[in-house]
Short mmCIF file of C-alpha atoms in Angstrom, two decimals:
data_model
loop_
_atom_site.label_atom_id
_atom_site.label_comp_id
_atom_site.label_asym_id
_atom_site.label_seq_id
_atom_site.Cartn_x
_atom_site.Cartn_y
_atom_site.Cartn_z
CA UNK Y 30 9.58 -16.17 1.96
CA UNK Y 31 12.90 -14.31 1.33
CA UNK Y 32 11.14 -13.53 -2.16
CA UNK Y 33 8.80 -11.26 -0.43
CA UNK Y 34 11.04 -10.39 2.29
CA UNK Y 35 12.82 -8.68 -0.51
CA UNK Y 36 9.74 -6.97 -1.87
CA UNK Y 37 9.17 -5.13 1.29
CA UNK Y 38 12.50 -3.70 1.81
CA UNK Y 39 12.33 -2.49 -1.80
CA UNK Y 40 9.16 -0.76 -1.32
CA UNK Y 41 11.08 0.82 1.79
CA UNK Y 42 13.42 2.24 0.25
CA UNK Y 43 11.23 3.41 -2.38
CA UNK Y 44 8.59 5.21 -0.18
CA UNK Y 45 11.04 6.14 3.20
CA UNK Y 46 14.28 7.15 3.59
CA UNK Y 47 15.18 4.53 6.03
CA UNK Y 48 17.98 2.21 6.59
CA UNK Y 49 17.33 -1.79 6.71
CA UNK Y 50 18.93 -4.04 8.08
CA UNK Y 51 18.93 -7.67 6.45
CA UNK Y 52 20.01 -10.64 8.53
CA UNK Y 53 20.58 -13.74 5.83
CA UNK Y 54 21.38 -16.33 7.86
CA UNK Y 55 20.62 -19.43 5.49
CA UNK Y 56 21.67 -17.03 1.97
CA UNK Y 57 24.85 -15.96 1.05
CA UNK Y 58 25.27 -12.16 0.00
CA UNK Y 59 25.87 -12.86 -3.24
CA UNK Y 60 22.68 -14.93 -4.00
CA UNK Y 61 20.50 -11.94 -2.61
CA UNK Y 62 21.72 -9.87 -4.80
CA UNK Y 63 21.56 -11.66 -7.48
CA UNK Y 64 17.67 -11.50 -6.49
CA UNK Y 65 18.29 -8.06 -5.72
CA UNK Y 66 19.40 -7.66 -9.41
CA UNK Y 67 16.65 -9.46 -10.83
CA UNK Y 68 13.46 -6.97 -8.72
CA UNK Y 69 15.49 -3.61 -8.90
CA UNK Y 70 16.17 -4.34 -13.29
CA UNK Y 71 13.23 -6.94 -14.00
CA UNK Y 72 15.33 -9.14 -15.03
CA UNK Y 73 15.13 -12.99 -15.35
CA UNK Y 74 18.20 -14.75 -12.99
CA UNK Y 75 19.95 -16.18 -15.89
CA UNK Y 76 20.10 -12.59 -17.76
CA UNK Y 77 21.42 -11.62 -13.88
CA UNK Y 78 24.10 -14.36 -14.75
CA UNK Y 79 25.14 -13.75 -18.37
CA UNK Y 80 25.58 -10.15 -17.37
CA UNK Y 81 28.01 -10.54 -14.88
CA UNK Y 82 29.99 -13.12 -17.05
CA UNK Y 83 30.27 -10.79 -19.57
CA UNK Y 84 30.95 -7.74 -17.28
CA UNK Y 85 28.35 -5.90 -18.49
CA UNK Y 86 27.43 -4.74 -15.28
CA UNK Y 87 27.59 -0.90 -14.95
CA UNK Y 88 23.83 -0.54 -15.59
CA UNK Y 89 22.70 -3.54 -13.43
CA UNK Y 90 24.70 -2.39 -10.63
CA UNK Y 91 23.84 1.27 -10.94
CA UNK Y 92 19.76 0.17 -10.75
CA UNK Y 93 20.46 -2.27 -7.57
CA UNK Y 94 22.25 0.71 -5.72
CA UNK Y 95 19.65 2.88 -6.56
CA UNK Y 96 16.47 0.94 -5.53
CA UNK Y 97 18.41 -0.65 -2.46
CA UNK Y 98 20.31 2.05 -1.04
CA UNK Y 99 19.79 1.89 2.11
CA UNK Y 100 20.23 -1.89 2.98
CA UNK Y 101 22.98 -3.94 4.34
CA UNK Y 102 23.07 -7.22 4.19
CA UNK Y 103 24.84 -9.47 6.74
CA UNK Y 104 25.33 -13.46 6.24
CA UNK Y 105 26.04 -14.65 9.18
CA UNK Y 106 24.49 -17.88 9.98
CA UNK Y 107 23.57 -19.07 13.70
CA UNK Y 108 23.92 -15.53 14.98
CA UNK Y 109 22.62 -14.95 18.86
CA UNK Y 110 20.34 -11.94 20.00
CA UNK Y 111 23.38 -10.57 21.16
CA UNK Y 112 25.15 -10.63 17.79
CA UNK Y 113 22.26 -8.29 16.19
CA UNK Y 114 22.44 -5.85 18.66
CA UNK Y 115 25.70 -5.80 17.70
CA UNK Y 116 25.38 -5.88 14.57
CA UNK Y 117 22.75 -2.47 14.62
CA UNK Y 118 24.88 -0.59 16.35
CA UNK Y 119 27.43 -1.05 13.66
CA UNK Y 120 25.29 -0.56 10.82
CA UNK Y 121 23.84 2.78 12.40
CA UNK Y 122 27.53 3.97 12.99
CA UNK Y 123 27.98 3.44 8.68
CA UNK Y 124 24.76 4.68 8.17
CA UNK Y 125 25.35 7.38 10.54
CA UNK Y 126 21.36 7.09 11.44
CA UNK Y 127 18.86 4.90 12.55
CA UNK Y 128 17.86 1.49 11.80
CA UNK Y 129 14.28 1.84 11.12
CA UNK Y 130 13.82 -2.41 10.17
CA UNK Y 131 15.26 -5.19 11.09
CA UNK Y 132 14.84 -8.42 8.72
CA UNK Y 133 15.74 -12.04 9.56
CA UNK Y 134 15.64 -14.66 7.39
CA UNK Y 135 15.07 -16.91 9.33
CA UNK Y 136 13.91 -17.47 13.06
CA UNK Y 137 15.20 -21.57 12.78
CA UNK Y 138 19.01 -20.60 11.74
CA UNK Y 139 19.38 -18.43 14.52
CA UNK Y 140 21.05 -19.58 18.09
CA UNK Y 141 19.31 -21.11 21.20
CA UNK Y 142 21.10 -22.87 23.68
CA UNK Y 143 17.81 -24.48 24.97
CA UNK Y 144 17.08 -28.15 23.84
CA UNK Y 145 14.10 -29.16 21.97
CA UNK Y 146 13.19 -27.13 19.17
CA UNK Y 147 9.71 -25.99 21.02
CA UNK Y 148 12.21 -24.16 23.53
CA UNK Y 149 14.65 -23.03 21.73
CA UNK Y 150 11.26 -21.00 18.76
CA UNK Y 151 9.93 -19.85 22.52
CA UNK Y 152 12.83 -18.10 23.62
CA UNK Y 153 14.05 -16.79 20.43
CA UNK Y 154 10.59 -15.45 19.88
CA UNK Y 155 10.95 -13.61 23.21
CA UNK Y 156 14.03 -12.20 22.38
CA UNK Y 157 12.83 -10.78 19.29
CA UNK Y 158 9.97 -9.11 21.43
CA UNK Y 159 12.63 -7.71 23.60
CA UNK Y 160 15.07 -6.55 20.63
CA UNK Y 161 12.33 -4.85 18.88
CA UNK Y 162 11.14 -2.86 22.51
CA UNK Y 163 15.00 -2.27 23.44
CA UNK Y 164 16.15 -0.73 20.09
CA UNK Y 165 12.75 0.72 19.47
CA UNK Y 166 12.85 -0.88 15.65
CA UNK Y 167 10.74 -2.65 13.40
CA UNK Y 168 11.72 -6.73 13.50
CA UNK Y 169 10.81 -8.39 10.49
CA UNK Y 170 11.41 -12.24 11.08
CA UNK Y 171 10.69 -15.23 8.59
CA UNK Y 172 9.45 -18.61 9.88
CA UNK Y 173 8.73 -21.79 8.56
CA UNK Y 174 5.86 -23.75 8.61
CA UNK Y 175 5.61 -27.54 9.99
CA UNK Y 176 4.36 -30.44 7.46
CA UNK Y 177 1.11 -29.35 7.91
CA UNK Y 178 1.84 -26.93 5.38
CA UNK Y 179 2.45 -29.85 2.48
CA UNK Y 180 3.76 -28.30 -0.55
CA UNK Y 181 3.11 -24.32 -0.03
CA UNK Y 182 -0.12 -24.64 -1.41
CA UNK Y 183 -2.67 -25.71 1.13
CA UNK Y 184 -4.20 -22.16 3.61
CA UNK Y 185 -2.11 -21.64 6.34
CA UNK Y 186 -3.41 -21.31 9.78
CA UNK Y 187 -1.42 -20.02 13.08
CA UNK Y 188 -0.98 -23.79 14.30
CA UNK Y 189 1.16 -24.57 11.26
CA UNK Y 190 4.46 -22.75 12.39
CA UNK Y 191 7.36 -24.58 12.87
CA UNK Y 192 7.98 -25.65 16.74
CA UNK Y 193 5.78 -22.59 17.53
CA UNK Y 194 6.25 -21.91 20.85
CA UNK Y 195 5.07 -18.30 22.03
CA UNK Y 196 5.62 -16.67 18.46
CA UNK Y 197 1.95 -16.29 18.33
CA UNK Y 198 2.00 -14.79 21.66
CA UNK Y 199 4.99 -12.57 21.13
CA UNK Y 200 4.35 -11.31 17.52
CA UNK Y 201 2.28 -8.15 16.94
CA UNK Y 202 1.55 -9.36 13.54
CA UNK Y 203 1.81 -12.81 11.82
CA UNK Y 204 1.30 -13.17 8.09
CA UNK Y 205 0.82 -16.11 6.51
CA UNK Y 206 1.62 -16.72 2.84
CA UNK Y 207 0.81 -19.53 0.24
CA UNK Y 208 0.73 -19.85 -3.42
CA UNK Y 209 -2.67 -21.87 -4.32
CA UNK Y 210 -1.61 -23.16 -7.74
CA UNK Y 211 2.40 -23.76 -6.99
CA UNK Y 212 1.60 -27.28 -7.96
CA UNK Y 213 -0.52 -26.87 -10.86
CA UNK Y 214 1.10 -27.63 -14.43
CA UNK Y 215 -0.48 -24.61 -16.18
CA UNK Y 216 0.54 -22.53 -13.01
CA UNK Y 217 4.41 -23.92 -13.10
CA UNK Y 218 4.72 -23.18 -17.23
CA UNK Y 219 3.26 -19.35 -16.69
CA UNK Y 220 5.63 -16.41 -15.36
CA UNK Y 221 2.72 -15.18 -13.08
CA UNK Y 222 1.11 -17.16 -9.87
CA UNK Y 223 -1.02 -16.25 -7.69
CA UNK Y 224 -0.05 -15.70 -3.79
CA UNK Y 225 -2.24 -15.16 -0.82
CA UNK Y 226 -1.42 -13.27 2.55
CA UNK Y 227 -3.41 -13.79 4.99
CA UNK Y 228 -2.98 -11.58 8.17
CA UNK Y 229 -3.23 -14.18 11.01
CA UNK Y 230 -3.14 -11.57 13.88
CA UNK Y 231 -2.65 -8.03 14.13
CA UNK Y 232 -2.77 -6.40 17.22
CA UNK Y 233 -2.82 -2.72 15.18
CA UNK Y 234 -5.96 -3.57 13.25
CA UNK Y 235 -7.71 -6.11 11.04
CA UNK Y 236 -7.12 -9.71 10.04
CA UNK Y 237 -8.18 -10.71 6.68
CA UNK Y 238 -6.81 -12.21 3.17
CA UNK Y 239 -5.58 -10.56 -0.26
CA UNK Y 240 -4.59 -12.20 -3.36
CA UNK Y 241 -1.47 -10.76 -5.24
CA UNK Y 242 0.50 -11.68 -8.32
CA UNK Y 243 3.69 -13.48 -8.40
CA UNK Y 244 6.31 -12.64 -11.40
CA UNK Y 245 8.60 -15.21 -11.55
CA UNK Y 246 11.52 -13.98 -13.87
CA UNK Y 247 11.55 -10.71 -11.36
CA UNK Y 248 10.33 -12.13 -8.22
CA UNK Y 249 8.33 -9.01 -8.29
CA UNK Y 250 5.24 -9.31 -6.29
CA UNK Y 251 2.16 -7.37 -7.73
#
């Protein structure tokens, strides 16, 4: 999930000139950029590693800046609604613009004070509705899916998410991703894999699937 979390905001930055903000709330800052690294210089994770143990970093560095500049990256973990706004209006003040997205990674690490964990997805869901409508910004939120799901492999349908709630309600899109082969011998000795999205709901337009291509040693997404 992250993996193509990160995909997106790179494309972002490639194609607008607007500021992201990332919300890593199970991730500390300096594993995404390792992965960061690895997209914006296709590089493998261990040639990520070497690099920096050998401070030969200018290039890698220079790349990363480049093809992320405008994210920031917070890791925080158990952060409440109120935290993000928070946290946006700081970000916008070192931006000195708007926050066009809003990622979190993911919906179960942030804060309820409601008990069961069908509560606690419901009202988080509804105050990522009202975030999105009060700051007038893109929210980009990762979610897990229940053991229904098995290993990542098996289609994904909108009953599978994790203590649900009212996401389906509250969410103008949900997209569901799987990688068919992820337990496949061939598929775990190639660098490539196949993914699926399939857009569950979308209140903008069509629901439907599309296959893409998973590179492993860049976590580039094809």
């Amino acid at each position: 999930k992250t993996m193509m979390l990160l995909n997106i905001i790179r494309n972002i930055n490639k194609e607008q000139d607007t500021p992201v903000l990332f919300f890593s709330l199970e991730m500390p800052a300096a594993q995404i950029y390792e992965r960061l690294a690895q997209q914006a210089n296709l590089m493998s994770g261990e040639k990520v590693e070497g690099s920096f143990k050998n401070n030969d970093t200018s290039e890698i560095i220079e790349l990363t800046e480049r093809a992320f500049k405008n994210l920031l990256v917070i890791d925080m973990d158990f952060l409440t609604i109120e935290d993000l706004k928070k946290y946006v209006e700081l970000a916008e003040k070192k931006f000195k613009k708007p926050i066009g997205v809003i990622c979190i990674d993911y919906l179960g690490r942030m804060k309820s004070n409601k008990r069961t964990e069908y509560e606690q997805m419901s009202e988080l869901a509804q105050q990522i509705k009202h975030l999105a409508k009060v700051t007038n910004k893109a929210v980009v939120c990762l979610h897990q899916t229940n053991r229904t799901g098995g290993k990542g492999d098996e289609e994904i349908s909108m009953d599978m998410a994790r203590g649900s709630g009212v996401i389906e309600e509250a969410a103008d899109q949900i997209i569901a991703m799987w990688r068919p082969d992820i337990a496949k011998e061939e598929a775990q000795k190639s660098e490539t894999e196949p993914i699926v999205l399939a857009i569950l709901k979308n209140r903008k337009g069509k629901c439907g699937k599309v296959e893409l291509v998973f590179h492993k040693p860049h976590l580039r997404v094809y």
